[in-house]
Amino acid sequence: MKLRTIKPESYARISANRPQVLTKDRGYGVIYFTHEALIFALPLRSNLNHPNGFKTLLDKRSKTWNGIDYTKVLIVSEDDLMKEAFKPRDTAEYDKIQNNSEKIKTQFILYLTEYVKAVKSGEPLDRKFTFTTLQYFHAELGLN
């Protein structure tokens, strides 16, 4: 699984009319992969305080989990990603991501599928979707 950062100039385009996408000018590391012709970029977070992601390492000082946040996913193009690899502070985090890449993909695709199904059916959204950035990518997901 590849780790990159989003180009700073891409934030303006990605966040246009999407106020809650990601905090601007933070060098978020993301893992990314292609699924159904879309590139999904899932950010690494230093405080993953909910179950909708993949926990990597516990920060012993702050007692918070680092991890990959499924709720803050972005749909990007290849041009939005920096060519240089993003390196997590701890190599153990990188290793855990690499060793669990298929699990991460599978879990995220289940999250995505559940969201798409709920939106298409008009069902009330589960609480885990309250703050998801997927709501800003309905056009890309064919939900308009």
PDB file of C-alpha atoms in Angstrom:
ATOM      1  CA  MET A   1       0.000   0.000   0.000  1.00  0.00           C
ATOM      2  CA  LYS A   2       1.451   3.366  -1.009  1.00  0.00           C
ATOM      3  CA  LEU A   3       1.703   6.361   1.314  1.00  0.00           C
ATOM      4  CA  ARG A   4       1.806   9.912  -0.033  1.00  0.00           C
ATOM      5  CA  THR A   5       0.695  13.425   0.835  1.00  0.00           C
ATOM      6  CA  ILE A   6      -1.803  15.558  -1.020  1.00  0.00           C
ATOM      7  CA  LYS A   7      -0.221  18.442  -2.950  1.00  0.00           C
ATOM      8  CA  PRO A   8      -0.888  21.760  -1.204  1.00  0.00           C
ATOM      9  CA  GLU A   9      -2.383  23.270  -4.358  1.00  0.00           C
ATOM     10  CA  SER A  10      -4.816  20.350  -4.590  1.00  0.00           C
ATOM     11  CA  TYR A  11      -6.459  21.276  -1.274  1.00  0.00           C
ATOM     12  CA  ALA A  12      -8.077  24.358  -2.823  1.00  0.00           C
ATOM     13  CA  ARG A  13      -9.648  22.323  -5.618  1.00  0.00           C
ATOM     14  CA  ILE A  14     -10.673  19.386  -3.449  1.00  0.00           C
ATOM     15  CA  SER A  15     -12.114  21.546  -0.669  1.00  0.00           C
ATOM     16  CA  ALA A  16     -14.020  23.976  -2.927  1.00  0.00           C
ATOM     17  CA  ASN A  17     -17.653  23.864  -1.743  1.00  0.00           C
ATOM     18  CA  ARG A  18     -16.624  21.124   0.677  1.00  0.00           C
ATOM     19  CA  PRO A  19     -15.952  23.011   3.911  1.00  0.00           C
ATOM     20  CA  GLN A  20     -15.305  20.029   6.145  1.00  0.00           C
ATOM     21  CA  VAL A  21     -12.976  18.001   3.929  1.00  0.00           C
ATOM     22  CA  LEU A  22      -9.663  18.422   5.752  1.00  0.00           C
ATOM     23  CA  THR A  23      -7.904  21.198   7.568  1.00  0.00           C
ATOM     24  CA  LYS A  24      -6.015  23.217   4.986  1.00  0.00           C
ATOM     25  CA  ASP A  25      -2.229  23.270   4.903  1.00  0.00           C
ATOM     26  CA  ARG A  26      -1.686  20.214   7.071  1.00  0.00           C
ATOM     27  CA  GLY A  27       0.629  17.680   5.518  1.00  0.00           C
ATOM     28  CA  TYR A  28      -1.678  14.738   5.873  1.00  0.00           C
ATOM     29  CA  GLY A  29      -0.139  11.460   4.972  1.00  0.00           C
ATOM     30  CA  VAL A  30      -2.588   9.282   3.083  1.00  0.00           C
ATOM     31  CA  ILE A  31      -2.709   5.725   1.917  1.00  0.00           C
ATOM     32  CA  TYR A  32      -4.353   5.410  -1.448  1.00  0.00           C
ATOM     33  CA  PHE A  33      -5.720   2.777  -3.772  1.00  0.00           C
ATOM     34  CA  THR A  34      -8.027   2.486  -6.743  1.00  0.00           C
ATOM     35  CA  HIS A  35     -11.485   0.954  -6.428  1.00  0.00           C
ATOM     36  CA  GLU A  36     -14.034   1.002  -9.262  1.00  0.00           C
ATOM     37  CA  ALA A  37     -11.939   3.524 -11.244  1.00  0.00           C
ATOM     38  CA  LEU A  38     -11.771   6.013  -8.343  1.00  0.00           C
ATOM     39  CA  ILE A  39      -8.676   6.786  -6.282  1.00  0.00           C
ATOM     40  CA  PHE A  40      -9.483   6.829  -2.575  1.00  0.00           C
ATOM     41  CA  ALA A  41      -7.030   8.599  -0.259  1.00  0.00           C
ATOM     42  CA  LEU A  42      -7.439   7.674   3.399  1.00  0.00           C
ATOM     43  CA  PRO A  43      -5.617   9.990   5.835  1.00  0.00           C
ATOM     44  CA  LEU A  44      -3.359   8.892   8.637  1.00  0.00           C
ATOM     45  CA  ARG A  45      -4.439  10.505  11.880  1.00  0.00           C
ATOM     46  CA  SER A  46      -2.593  11.000  15.132  1.00  0.00           C
ATOM     47  CA  ASN A  47      -5.796  10.903  17.169  1.00  0.00           C
ATOM     48  CA  LEU A  48      -8.195   8.284  15.856  1.00  0.00           C
ATOM     49  CA  ASN A  49     -10.829   8.491  18.572  1.00  0.00           C
ATOM     50  CA  HIS A  50     -13.619   6.507  16.902  1.00  0.00           C
ATOM     51  CA  PRO A  51     -13.986   2.952  15.565  1.00  0.00           C
ATOM     52  CA  ASN A  52     -14.363   3.882  11.866  1.00  0.00           C
ATOM     53  CA  GLY A  53     -10.802   3.317  10.826  1.00  0.00           C
ATOM     54  CA  PHE A  54      -7.781   1.120  11.275  1.00  0.00           C
ATOM     55  CA  LYS A  55      -5.782   1.650  14.463  1.00  0.00           C
ATOM     56  CA  THR A  56      -2.030   1.410  14.026  1.00  0.00           C
ATOM     57  CA  LEU A  57      -0.143   2.479  17.159  1.00  0.00           C
ATOM     58  CA  LEU A  58      -1.056   3.684  20.628  1.00  0.00           C
ATOM     59  CA  ASP A  59       0.742   6.892  21.574  1.00  0.00           C
ATOM     60  CA  LYS A  60       1.840   6.120  25.109  1.00  0.00           C
ATOM     61  CA  ARG A  61       2.195   9.783  26.117  1.00  0.00           C
ATOM     62  CA  SER A  62      -1.228  10.986  24.990  1.00  0.00           C
ATOM     63  CA  LYS A  63      -2.964   7.593  25.303  1.00  0.00           C
ATOM     64  CA  THR A  64      -4.503   8.094  21.851  1.00  0.00           C
ATOM     65  CA  TRP A  65      -4.433   5.858  18.815  1.00  0.00           C
ATOM     66  CA  ASN A  66      -2.762   6.691  15.539  1.00  0.00           C
ATOM     67  CA  GLY A  67      -4.510   5.198  12.561  1.00  0.00           C
ATOM     68  CA  ILE A  68      -6.205   5.453   9.210  1.00  0.00           C
ATOM     69  CA  ASP A  69      -9.484   7.381   9.281  1.00  0.00           C
ATOM     70  CA  TYR A  70     -12.156   6.009   6.938  1.00  0.00           C
ATOM     71  CA  THR A  71     -14.515   8.909   7.723  1.00  0.00           C
ATOM     72  CA  LYS A  72     -12.169  11.522   6.231  1.00  0.00           C
ATOM     73  CA  VAL A  73     -11.552   9.830   2.890  1.00  0.00           C
ATOM     74  CA  LEU A  74     -10.890  11.926  -0.186  1.00  0.00           C
ATOM     75  CA  ILE A  75     -11.473  11.021  -3.799  1.00  0.00           C
ATOM     76  CA  VAL A  76      -8.458  12.308  -5.689  1.00  0.00           C
ATOM     77  CA  SER A  77      -6.678  12.090  -8.998  1.00  0.00           C
ATOM     78  CA  GLU A  78      -3.157  10.774  -9.444  1.00  0.00           C
ATOM     79  CA  ASP A  79      -2.022  14.374 -10.037  1.00  0.00           C
ATOM     80  CA  ASP A  80      -3.187  15.371  -6.530  1.00  0.00           C
ATOM     81  CA  LEU A  81      -0.610  13.105  -4.894  1.00  0.00           C
ATOM     82  CA  MET A  82       2.995  14.036  -4.227  1.00  0.00           C
ATOM     83  CA  LYS A  83       5.462  11.758  -5.975  1.00  0.00           C
ATOM     84  CA  GLU A  84       7.610  11.374  -2.844  1.00  0.00           C
ATOM     85  CA  ALA A  85       6.560   8.753  -0.321  1.00  0.00           C
ATOM     86  CA  PHE A  86       5.146   9.852   3.022  1.00  0.00           C
ATOM     87  CA  LYS A  87       7.051   8.370   5.927  1.00  0.00           C
ATOM     88  CA  PRO A  88       5.265   7.888   9.254  1.00  0.00           C
ATOM     89  CA  ARG A  89       7.238   8.879  12.353  1.00  0.00           C
ATOM     90  CA  ASP A  90       7.443   5.273  13.487  1.00  0.00           C
ATOM     91  CA  THR A  91       8.469   2.470  11.123  1.00  0.00           C
ATOM     92  CA  ALA A  92       6.286   0.094  13.134  1.00  0.00           C
ATOM     93  CA  GLU A  93       3.257   2.061  11.913  1.00  0.00           C
ATOM     94  CA  TYR A  94       4.373   1.724   8.298  1.00  0.00           C
ATOM     95  CA  ASP A  95       4.945  -2.016   8.787  1.00  0.00           C
ATOM     96  CA  LYS A  96       1.516  -2.498  10.366  1.00  0.00           C
ATOM     97  CA  ILE A  97      -0.143  -0.703   7.447  1.00  0.00           C
ATOM     98  CA  GLN A  98       1.748  -2.806   4.898  1.00  0.00           C
ATOM     99  CA  ASN A  99       1.002  -6.050   6.741  1.00  0.00           C
ATOM    100  CA  ASN A 100      -2.708  -5.212   6.897  1.00  0.00           C
ATOM    101  CA  SER A 101      -3.233  -3.559   3.509  1.00  0.00           C
ATOM    102  CA  GLU A 102      -5.884  -6.027   2.317  1.00  0.00           C
ATOM    103  CA  LYS A 103      -7.745  -5.793   5.632  1.00  0.00           C
ATOM    104  CA  ILE A 104      -7.706  -1.980   5.433  1.00  0.00           C
ATOM    105  CA  LYS A 105      -9.036  -2.036   1.855  1.00  0.00           C
ATOM    106  CA  THR A 106     -11.733  -4.562   2.740  1.00  0.00           C
ATOM    107  CA  GLN A 107     -12.866  -2.624   5.822  1.00  0.00           C
ATOM    108  CA  PHE A 108     -12.977   0.664   3.931  1.00  0.00           C
ATOM    109  CA  ILE A 109     -14.879  -0.820   0.981  1.00  0.00           C
ATOM    110  CA  LEU A 110     -17.472  -2.209   3.424  1.00  0.00           C
ATOM    111  CA  TYR A 111     -17.780   1.263   4.978  1.00  0.00           C
ATOM    112  CA  LEU A 112     -18.146   2.831   1.519  1.00  0.00           C
ATOM    113  CA  THR A 113     -20.655   0.217   0.340  1.00  0.00           C
ATOM    114  CA  GLU A 114     -22.821   0.692   3.420  1.00  0.00           C
ATOM    115  CA  TYR A 115     -22.810   4.458   2.907  1.00  0.00           C
ATOM    116  CA  VAL A 116     -23.697   4.235  -0.791  1.00  0.00           C
ATOM    117  CA  LYS A 117     -26.486   1.731  -0.093  1.00  0.00           C
ATOM    118  CA  ALA A 118     -27.994   3.914   2.649  1.00  0.00           C
ATOM    119  CA  VAL A 119     -27.900   7.062   0.483  1.00  0.00           C
ATOM    120  CA  LYS A 120     -29.440   5.288  -2.525  1.00  0.00           C
ATOM    121  CA  SER A 121     -32.227   3.794  -0.428  1.00  0.00           C
ATOM    122  CA  GLY A 122     -32.973   7.025   1.396  1.00  0.00           C
ATOM    123  CA  GLU A 123     -32.506   5.275   4.745  1.00  0.00           C
ATOM    124  CA  PRO A 124     -31.413   7.397   7.672  1.00  0.00           C
ATOM    125  CA  LEU A 125     -27.646   7.370   7.880  1.00  0.00           C
ATOM    126  CA  ASP A 126     -25.978   5.468  10.673  1.00  0.00           C
ATOM    127  CA  ARG A 127     -24.170   7.617  13.246  1.00  0.00           C
ATOM    128  CA  LYS A 128     -20.784   6.536  11.838  1.00  0.00           C
ATOM    129  CA  PHE A 129     -21.579   8.596   8.730  1.00  0.00           C
ATOM    130  CA  THR A 130     -22.447  11.826  10.591  1.00  0.00           C
ATOM    131  CA  PHE A 131     -19.178  13.566   9.746  1.00  0.00           C
ATOM    132  CA  THR A 132     -18.010  11.544   6.763  1.00  0.00           C
ATOM    133  CA  THR A 133     -16.420  13.391   3.871  1.00  0.00           C
ATOM    134  CA  LEU A 134     -18.184  10.975   1.504  1.00  0.00           C
ATOM    135  CA  GLN A 135     -21.139  13.406   1.577  1.00  0.00           C
ATOM    136  CA  TYR A 136     -19.001  15.825  -0.468  1.00  0.00           C
ATOM    137  CA  PHE A 137     -18.221  13.288  -3.186  1.00  0.00           C
ATOM    138  CA  HIS A 138     -21.696  12.234  -4.306  1.00  0.00           C
ATOM    139  CA  ALA A 139     -21.024  13.281  -7.905  1.00  0.00           C
ATOM    140  CA  GLU A 140     -17.917  11.097  -8.067  1.00  0.00           C
ATOM    141  CA  LEU A 141     -19.810   8.213  -6.440  1.00  0.00           C
ATOM    142  CA  GLY A 142     -22.756   8.530  -8.856  1.00  0.00           C
ATOM    143  CA  LEU A 143     -25.161   9.501  -6.068  1.00  0.00           C
ATOM    144  CA  ASN A 144     -26.556  12.725  -7.560  1.00  0.00           C
TER     145      ASN A 144
END
